[in-house]
Amino acid sequence: MGAAQEMLAALLDGDRSALARAITLIESTREADAQVARSLLEACMPRSGNSARIGITGIPGAGKSTLIDTLGLRLLDHGHRVAVLAIDPSSARTGGSILGDKTRMERLAQHPGAFIRPTAAAGHLGGAGRRTRETIVLCEAAGYDRIIVETVGTGQNELEADALTDITVLLLIAGAGDELQGIKRGIMESADVIAFTKCDGEMLARARLAQRELQSALQLLAPRAHGQRPGTYLTSALTGEGIDLLIAEVERLAASQTDSGYLMQRRRQQDLLWLDHAVTEALKAAFNRHPAVAAALPRLQKAVVEQALSPFAAADELLALFRTSGEPHP
Ligand SMILES: Nc1nc2c(ncn2[C@@H]2O[C@H](COP(=O)(O)OP(=O)(O)OP(=O)(O)O)[C@@H](O)[C@H]2O)c(=O)[nH]1
Ligand SMILES: [Mg+2]
């Protein structure tokens, strides 16, 4: 049995370190790893799809990781296996300082039924991890049935999280400023559940008020595709306030999405999106390694910078080179 087969067998057996190694392989940008990564993914596909995929989003410091720690432990108590994929937007800049997320989920990280994987957003458009979609598949094949994806809501990547998960939970801090938190149509419309965080101490009264305001604002929005407006919750990871209610709502939504057939429909729609992503990515990669393109690029970049050529004309020239010479099959 080859090393890849062994890794796959261990992964399917629920071995966390095999899962971690498999994800590293999937995330690898080395061309030599691509083939193995692909067959690993294909082998896991038929064993995936059986989890509830839950997106947790909110501005930096909203309390996402801390809430996930508490939430995750409850889900483990209910007999679930929990995987957390925390997408760290800072790592693209800092080169991967992800200890913050590890420490904020300390209790969960120590639990044998949980798996936590911080991933770098690494310049991927939309802010989700470059391989989060594939990572979800591997986690499900490894037996995790509650997948939590933590993303920072910067106003752009909620849609990306929406394309990865079944249910989006938007976290808000009461009184932190609506504009700042992206309380606009886009983010509101992609939320299935909205929870105020840190509802303890002095915050509780303020949060009650904010909840009432939010509920009337939500009446003005169109309901989501499955015909519901998001429920609003007051939670505290510190005191445990509202956590059980929040979990009950997420579980209720997951069950109703499955029963109504909405989940199937949504996931097939997501598959089409990912097909599109995969094609775009493969084309870009083929373009980048195309010898004639690579040879002409410095000259054309220089011409654009010197304003001798428009960016569009330069792109036309590169694409013409890509189409007419070199690799017959991109
Ligand atoms: N009082 C109180 N503080 C909280 C609660 N949850 C989180 N915090 C604090 O809020 C701060 C941010 O919490 P995180 O869980 O790291 O927030 P985050 O949204 O994951 O942050 P990023 O990952 O950096 O975007 C920390 O100092 C937490 O201790 C809570 O329920 N009550
Ligand atoms: Mg966090």
Short mmCIF file of C-alpha atoms and ligand atoms in Angstrom, two decimals:
data_model
loop_
_atom_site.label_atom_id
_atom_site.label_comp_id
_atom_site.label_asym_id
_atom_site.label_seq_id
_atom_site.Cartn_x
_atom_site.Cartn_y
_atom_site.Cartn_z
CA MET A 1 0.00 0.00 0.00
CA GLY A 2 1.42 3.39 -0.99
CA ALA A 3 1.80 6.29 1.41
CA ALA A 4 -1.23 8.04 -0.10
CA GLN A 5 -3.40 4.94 0.31
CA GLU A 6 -2.31 4.58 3.90
CA MET A 7 -3.13 8.21 4.57
CA LEU A 8 -6.55 7.76 3.02
CA ALA A 9 -7.28 4.64 5.03
CA ALA A 10 -6.26 6.36 8.26
CA LEU A 11 -8.30 9.45 7.37
CA LEU A 12 -11.42 7.39 6.69
CA ASP A 13 -10.78 5.71 10.02
CA GLY A 14 -11.06 9.11 11.70
CA ASP A 15 -7.34 9.61 12.39
CA ARG A 16 -6.86 13.32 13.05
CA SER A 17 -3.21 13.48 12.11
CA ALA A 18 -3.91 11.75 8.78
CA LEU A 19 -6.67 14.29 8.18
CA ALA A 20 -4.28 17.14 8.96
CA ARG A 21 -1.68 15.74 6.58
CA ALA A 22 -4.28 15.24 3.86
CA ILE A 23 -5.39 18.86 4.17
CA THR A 24 -1.77 20.01 3.91
CA LEU A 25 -1.48 18.00 0.73
CA ILE A 26 -4.66 19.53 -0.69
CA GLU A 27 -3.37 23.01 0.17
CA SER A 28 0.01 22.37 -1.41
CA THR A 29 0.80 24.47 -4.45
CA ARG A 30 3.49 22.04 -5.62
CA GLU A 31 2.63 20.58 -8.96
CA ALA A 32 4.02 17.21 -7.86
CA ASP A 33 1.33 17.01 -5.13
CA ALA A 34 -1.57 17.90 -7.39
CA GLN A 35 -2.27 14.42 -8.73
CA VAL A 36 -2.18 12.71 -5.33
CA ALA A 37 -4.31 15.48 -3.85
CA ARG A 38 -6.87 15.04 -6.58
CA SER A 39 -7.20 11.27 -6.14
CA LEU A 40 -7.46 11.74 -2.39
CA LEU A 41 -10.27 14.22 -2.90
CA GLU A 42 -12.06 11.99 -5.39
CA ALA A 43 -11.86 9.07 -2.95
CA CYS A 44 -13.38 11.22 -0.21
CA MET A 45 -16.18 12.73 -2.31
CA PRO A 46 -18.58 9.77 -2.08
CA ARG A 47 -18.17 9.77 1.70
CA SER A 48 -18.87 13.46 2.06
CA GLY A 49 -22.00 15.57 2.23
CA ASN A 50 -23.44 14.17 5.45
CA SER A 51 -22.65 17.04 7.76
CA ALA A 52 -24.35 20.26 8.67
CA ARG A 53 -22.05 22.99 7.35
CA ILE A 54 -22.33 26.05 9.52
CA GLY A 55 -20.72 29.39 8.67
CA ILE A 56 -19.99 31.77 11.53
CA THR A 57 -19.23 35.30 10.38
CA GLY A 58 -18.75 38.72 11.93
CA ILE A 59 -16.28 41.56 12.15
CA PRO A 60 -12.84 41.00 13.74
CA GLY A 61 -13.28 40.68 17.47
CA ALA A 62 -17.01 39.93 17.24
CA GLY A 63 -16.40 36.89 19.41
CA LYS A 64 -16.55 34.22 16.71
CA SER A 65 -13.79 31.92 18.00
CA THR A 66 -14.88 32.19 21.62
CA LEU A 67 -18.46 31.40 20.70
CA ILE A 68 -17.37 28.46 18.54
CA ASP A 69 -15.42 27.06 21.49
CA THR A 70 -18.57 27.03 23.64
CA LEU A 71 -20.86 25.98 20.80
CA GLY A 72 -18.50 23.20 19.73
CA LEU A 73 -18.38 21.71 23.22
CA ARG A 74 -22.19 21.58 23.35
CA LEU A 75 -22.32 19.87 19.98
CA LEU A 76 -19.78 17.31 21.24
CA ASP A 77 -22.02 16.75 24.28
CA HIS A 78 -24.83 15.99 21.85
CA GLY A 79 -22.67 13.26 20.34
CA HIS A 80 -21.47 15.10 17.26
CA ARG A 81 -17.97 15.25 15.89
CA VAL A 82 -16.99 18.85 15.27
CA ALA A 83 -14.52 20.27 12.76
CA VAL A 84 -13.72 23.98 12.81
CA LEU A 85 -12.13 25.62 9.81
CA ALA A 86 -11.02 29.06 10.87
CA ILE A 87 -10.08 31.31 8.02
CA ASP A 88 -7.48 33.79 9.12
CA PRO A 89 -7.49 36.88 6.97
CA SER A 90 -4.35 38.28 8.57
CA SER A 91 -2.17 35.39 7.49
CA ALA A 92 -2.05 36.61 3.91
CA ARG A 93 -0.27 39.68 5.23
CA THR A 94 1.71 38.32 8.16
CA GLY A 95 2.62 35.01 6.61
CA GLY A 96 0.45 32.99 8.95
CA SER A 97 0.06 34.09 12.51
CA ILE A 98 -2.81 31.89 13.54
CA LEU A 99 -2.13 31.26 17.18
CA GLY A 100 -4.91 33.61 18.14
CA ASP A 101 -7.57 31.26 16.87
CA LYS A 102 -5.91 28.26 18.43
CA THR A 103 -5.89 29.82 21.85
CA ARG A 104 -9.44 31.16 21.68
CA MET A 105 -10.64 27.60 21.08
CA GLU A 106 -8.53 26.01 23.75
CA ARG A 107 -11.14 23.74 25.26
CA LEU A 108 -12.33 22.51 21.89
CA ALA A 109 -8.75 21.99 20.66
CA GLN A 110 -8.12 19.58 23.52
CA HIS A 111 -11.20 17.48 22.91
CA PRO A 112 -10.62 14.20 21.04
CA GLY A 113 -13.90 14.60 19.14
CA ALA A 114 -12.95 17.95 17.66
CA PHE A 115 -10.65 19.00 14.87
CA ILE A 116 -9.52 22.59 14.42
CA ARG A 117 -7.81 23.79 11.32
CA PRO A 118 -6.81 27.39 10.80
CA THR A 119 -6.37 28.20 7.12
CA ALA A 120 -4.78 31.15 5.48
CA ALA A 121 -7.00 33.30 3.34
CA ALA A 122 -3.86 33.75 1.24
CA GLY A 123 -5.05 36.30 -1.23
CA HIS A 124 -7.91 34.17 -2.44
CA LEU A 125 -10.65 36.41 -3.72
CA GLY A 126 -13.51 36.63 -1.27
CA GLY A 127 -11.48 35.80 1.80
CA ALA A 128 -12.35 32.15 2.26
CA GLY A 129 -9.43 29.77 2.44
CA ARG A 130 -8.10 28.69 -0.90
CA ARG A 131 -8.98 25.07 -0.19
CA THR A 132 -11.79 25.36 2.35
CA ARG A 133 -14.25 23.69 0.04
CA GLU A 134 -11.98 20.64 -0.40
CA THR A 135 -11.15 20.64 3.31
CA ILE A 136 -14.84 20.30 4.14
CA VAL A 137 -15.01 17.19 1.96
CA LEU A 138 -12.01 15.62 3.73
CA CYS A 139 -13.42 16.41 7.18
CA GLU A 140 -16.75 14.83 6.31
CA ALA A 141 -15.04 11.72 4.97
CA ALA A 142 -13.15 11.55 8.27
CA GLY A 143 -16.48 11.38 10.09
CA TYR A 144 -17.07 14.97 11.22
CA ASP A 145 -20.77 15.74 11.05
CA ARG A 146 -20.77 19.35 12.20
CA ILE A 147 -18.45 21.55 10.17
CA ILE A 148 -18.06 25.10 11.41
CA VAL A 149 -16.41 27.64 9.11
CA GLU A 150 -15.26 30.86 10.80
CA THR A 151 -14.90 33.79 8.41
CA VAL A 152 -14.32 37.45 9.07
CA GLY A 153 -17.16 39.48 7.63
CA THR A 154 -15.47 42.29 5.80
CA GLY A 155 -18.39 43.00 3.56
CA GLN A 156 -17.09 40.93 0.66
CA ASN A 157 -16.65 37.41 1.80
CA GLU A 158 -20.05 36.65 3.30
CA LEU A 159 -21.09 35.54 -0.12
CA GLU A 160 -18.11 33.26 -0.27
CA ALA A 161 -19.00 31.72 3.10
CA ASP A 162 -22.52 31.40 1.76
CA ALA A 163 -21.15 29.36 -1.12
CA LEU A 164 -19.39 26.99 1.29
CA THR A 165 -21.95 26.37 3.99
CA ASP A 166 -25.60 25.47 4.48
CA ILE A 167 -26.36 27.90 7.25
CA THR A 168 -24.85 31.31 7.96
CA VAL A 169 -24.77 32.64 11.49
CA LEU A 170 -23.98 36.35 11.65
CA LEU A 171 -22.51 37.57 14.93
CA LEU A 172 -23.01 41.17 16.01
CA ILE A 173 -21.83 43.19 18.97
CA ALA A 174 -24.63 45.36 20.30
CA GLY A 175 -23.85 49.02 19.85
CA ALA A 176 -20.62 48.52 17.93
CA GLY A 177 -21.90 50.61 15.05
CA ASP A 178 -24.12 49.23 12.35
CA GLU A 179 -22.10 50.57 9.44
CA LEU A 180 -18.93 49.09 10.85
CA GLN A 181 -20.50 45.68 11.09
CA GLY A 182 -21.75 45.68 7.55
CA ILE A 183 -25.38 45.75 8.51
CA LYS A 184 -26.46 46.19 4.98
CA ARG A 185 -28.70 44.26 2.73
CA GLY A 186 -26.01 41.96 1.43
CA ILE A 187 -24.89 40.56 4.74
CA MET A 188 -28.34 40.53 6.27
CA GLU A 189 -29.80 38.70 3.36
CA SER A 190 -27.17 36.00 3.56
CA ALA A 191 -27.72 35.42 7.29
CA ASP A 192 -29.97 32.57 8.43
CA VAL A 193 -29.45 33.32 12.10
CA ILE A 194 -28.23 36.50 13.77
CA ALA A 195 -26.74 36.40 17.25
CA PHE A 196 -25.54 39.23 19.44
CA THR A 197 -22.38 38.19 21.24
CA LYS A 198 -20.97 39.09 24.67
CA CYS A 199 -24.43 39.54 26.17
CA ASP A 200 -23.16 39.52 29.71
CA GLY A 201 -22.71 42.19 32.37
CA GLU A 202 -23.58 45.67 31.19
CA MET A 203 -23.92 44.54 27.59
CA LEU A 204 -27.07 42.55 28.21
CA ALA A 205 -29.45 45.52 28.47
CA ARG A 206 -27.91 47.19 25.43
CA ALA A 207 -28.18 43.97 23.46
CA ARG A 208 -31.89 43.59 24.31
CA LEU A 209 -32.53 47.01 22.84
CA ALA A 210 -30.42 46.28 19.76
CA GLN A 211 -32.28 43.01 19.24
CA ARG A 212 -35.63 44.81 19.15
CA GLU A 213 -34.32 47.35 16.65
CA LEU A 214 -32.85 44.62 14.51
CA GLN A 215 -36.08 42.65 14.49
CA SER A 216 -38.02 45.58 13.11
CA ALA A 217 -35.31 46.27 10.54
CA LEU A 218 -35.47 42.66 9.40
CA GLN A 219 -39.17 42.99 8.64
CA LEU A 220 -38.19 45.27 5.78
CA LEU A 221 -35.96 42.69 4.16
CA ALA A 222 -37.12 40.05 1.76
CA PRO A 223 -37.14 36.61 3.33
CA ARG A 224 -34.41 34.19 2.28
CA ALA A 225 -34.87 31.71 -0.53
CA HIS A 226 -36.39 29.14 1.81
CA GLY A 227 -38.97 31.64 2.92
CA GLN A 228 -37.75 32.57 6.39
CA ARG A 229 -36.34 35.64 8.05
CA PRO A 230 -33.38 35.12 10.37
CA GLY A 231 -34.13 34.57 14.05
CA THR A 232 -32.19 36.80 16.45
CA TYR A 233 -30.47 35.61 19.60
CA LEU A 234 -28.68 37.03 22.61
CA THR A 235 -25.62 34.98 23.49
CA SER A 236 -22.64 34.98 25.78
CA ALA A 237 -19.80 32.54 25.44
CA LEU A 238 -18.81 33.58 28.95
CA THR A 239 -22.04 32.77 30.80
CA GLY A 240 -23.49 30.33 28.28
CA GLU A 241 -26.53 32.61 27.83
CA GLY A 242 -28.51 31.74 24.71
CA ILE A 243 -26.11 29.07 23.47
CA ASP A 244 -28.61 26.21 23.73
CA LEU A 245 -31.29 28.27 21.98
CA LEU A 246 -28.84 29.15 19.21
CA ILE A 247 -27.87 25.52 18.73
CA ALA A 248 -31.51 24.44 18.71
CA GLU A 249 -32.25 26.99 15.98
CA VAL A 250 -29.28 25.90 13.86
CA GLU A 251 -30.27 22.25 14.24
CA ARG A 252 -33.89 23.06 13.43
CA LEU A 253 -32.82 24.90 10.28
CA ALA A 254 -30.50 22.08 9.24
CA ALA A 255 -33.30 19.53 9.64
CA SER A 256 -35.84 21.63 7.80
CA GLN A 257 -33.41 22.32 4.94
CA THR A 258 -32.88 18.59 4.56
CA ASP A 259 -36.58 17.70 4.77
CA SER A 260 -37.72 20.33 2.31
CA GLY A 261 -35.12 19.42 -0.29
CA TYR A 262 -33.71 22.95 -0.08
CA LEU A 263 -30.34 21.63 1.10
CA MET A 264 -29.91 19.38 -1.91
CA GLN A 265 -30.85 22.20 -4.23
CA ARG A 266 -28.49 24.63 -2.50
CA ARG A 267 -25.56 22.26 -2.59
CA ARG A 268 -26.05 21.50 -6.28
CA GLN A 269 -26.07 25.25 -6.92
CA GLN A 270 -22.82 25.52 -4.93
CA ASP A 271 -21.37 22.70 -7.03
CA LEU A 272 -21.97 24.75 -10.16
CA LEU A 273 -20.19 27.68 -8.57
CA TRP A 274 -17.26 25.46 -7.66
CA LEU A 275 -17.15 24.01 -11.14
CA ASP A 276 -16.75 27.55 -12.38
CA HIS A 277 -14.02 28.23 -9.78
CA ALA A 278 -12.16 25.07 -10.73
CA VAL A 279 -12.19 25.94 -14.43
CA THR A 280 -11.03 29.51 -13.78
CA GLU A 281 -8.27 28.29 -11.50
CA ALA A 282 -7.03 25.63 -13.92
CA LEU A 283 -7.06 28.07 -16.82
CA LYS A 284 -5.11 30.65 -14.83
CA ALA A 285 -2.56 28.04 -13.81
CA ALA A 286 -2.12 26.84 -17.40
CA PHE A 287 -1.80 30.45 -18.51
CA ASN A 288 0.85 31.21 -15.89
CA ARG A 289 3.04 28.26 -16.80
CA HIS A 290 2.66 28.71 -20.55
CA PRO A 291 6.21 29.24 -21.92
CA ALA A 292 5.35 31.83 -24.58
CA VAL A 293 3.21 33.79 -22.11
CA ALA A 294 5.92 33.67 -19.42
CA ALA A 295 8.52 34.82 -21.94
CA ALA A 296 6.47 37.79 -23.15
CA LEU A 297 5.11 38.86 -19.77
CA PRO A 298 8.03 41.03 -18.52
CA ARG A 299 8.14 42.95 -21.81
CA LEU A 300 4.39 43.56 -21.78
CA GLN A 301 4.33 44.53 -18.10
CA LYS A 302 7.05 47.06 -18.81
CA ALA A 303 5.09 48.43 -21.75
CA VAL A 304 1.99 48.84 -19.58
CA VAL A 305 3.91 50.59 -16.80
CA GLU A 306 5.51 52.92 -19.36
CA GLN A 307 2.08 53.53 -20.87
CA ALA A 308 3.31 52.37 -24.24
CA LEU A 309 0.50 49.83 -24.27
CA SER A 310 -2.90 49.73 -22.60
CA PRO A 311 -3.52 46.89 -20.11
CA PHE A 312 -6.23 45.60 -22.44
CA ALA A 313 -4.00 45.50 -25.49
CA ALA A 314 -1.31 43.73 -23.46
CA ALA A 315 -3.87 41.18 -22.24
CA ASP A 316 -5.00 40.58 -25.83
CA GLU A 317 -1.42 39.92 -26.86
CA LEU A 318 -0.85 37.46 -23.99
CA LEU A 319 -4.08 35.63 -24.71
CA ALA A 320 -3.19 35.38 -28.38
CA LEU A 321 0.13 33.78 -27.41
CA PHE A 322 -1.69 31.43 -25.05
CA ARG A 323 -4.14 30.33 -27.73
CA THR A 324 -1.80 29.78 -30.60
CA SER A 325 1.36 28.19 -29.24
CA GLY A 326 2.72 25.89 -26.57
CA GLU A 327 0.57 23.39 -24.70
CA PRO A 328 -2.16 21.90 -26.87
CA HIS A 329 -4.36 21.16 -23.84
CA PRO A 330 -4.39 23.79 -21.11
N1 LIG B 1 -17.50 39.54 27.91
C1 LIG B 1 -17.36 38.71 26.89
N2 LIG B 1 -16.26 38.80 26.11
C2 LIG B 1 -16.15 37.96 25.06
C3 LIG B 1 -17.14 36.98 24.77
N3 LIG B 1 -16.78 36.31 23.67
C4 LIG B 1 -15.59 36.82 23.28
N4 LIG B 1 -15.21 37.82 24.10
C5 LIG B 1 -13.96 38.59 23.99
O1 LIG B 1 -13.94 39.27 22.74
C6 LIG B 1 -12.62 39.27 22.20
C7 LIG B 1 -12.62 38.73 20.80
O2 LIG B 1 -13.01 37.38 20.82
P1 LIG B 1 -12.70 36.37 19.65
O3 LIG B 1 -13.44 35.12 19.94
O4 LIG B 1 -11.26 36.24 19.42
O5 LIG B 1 -13.33 37.12 18.40
P2 LIG B 1 -13.23 36.73 16.84
O6 LIG B 1 -14.47 37.25 16.23
O7 LIG B 1 -12.93 35.29 16.68
O8 LIG B 1 -12.00 37.59 16.39
P3 LIG B 1 -11.10 37.44 15.06
O9 LIG B 1 -10.88 35.97 14.83
O10 LIG B 1 -9.86 38.18 15.38
O11 LIG B 1 -11.89 38.08 13.96
C8 LIG B 1 -11.76 38.48 23.15
O12 LIG B 1 -11.07 39.35 24.00
C9 LIG B 1 -12.76 37.67 23.94
O13 LIG B 1 -12.32 37.35 25.23
C10 LIG B 1 -18.29 36.91 25.65
O14 LIG B 1 -19.21 36.11 25.48
N5 LIG B 1 -18.33 37.80 26.68
MG MG B 2 -11.38 34.30 15.60
#
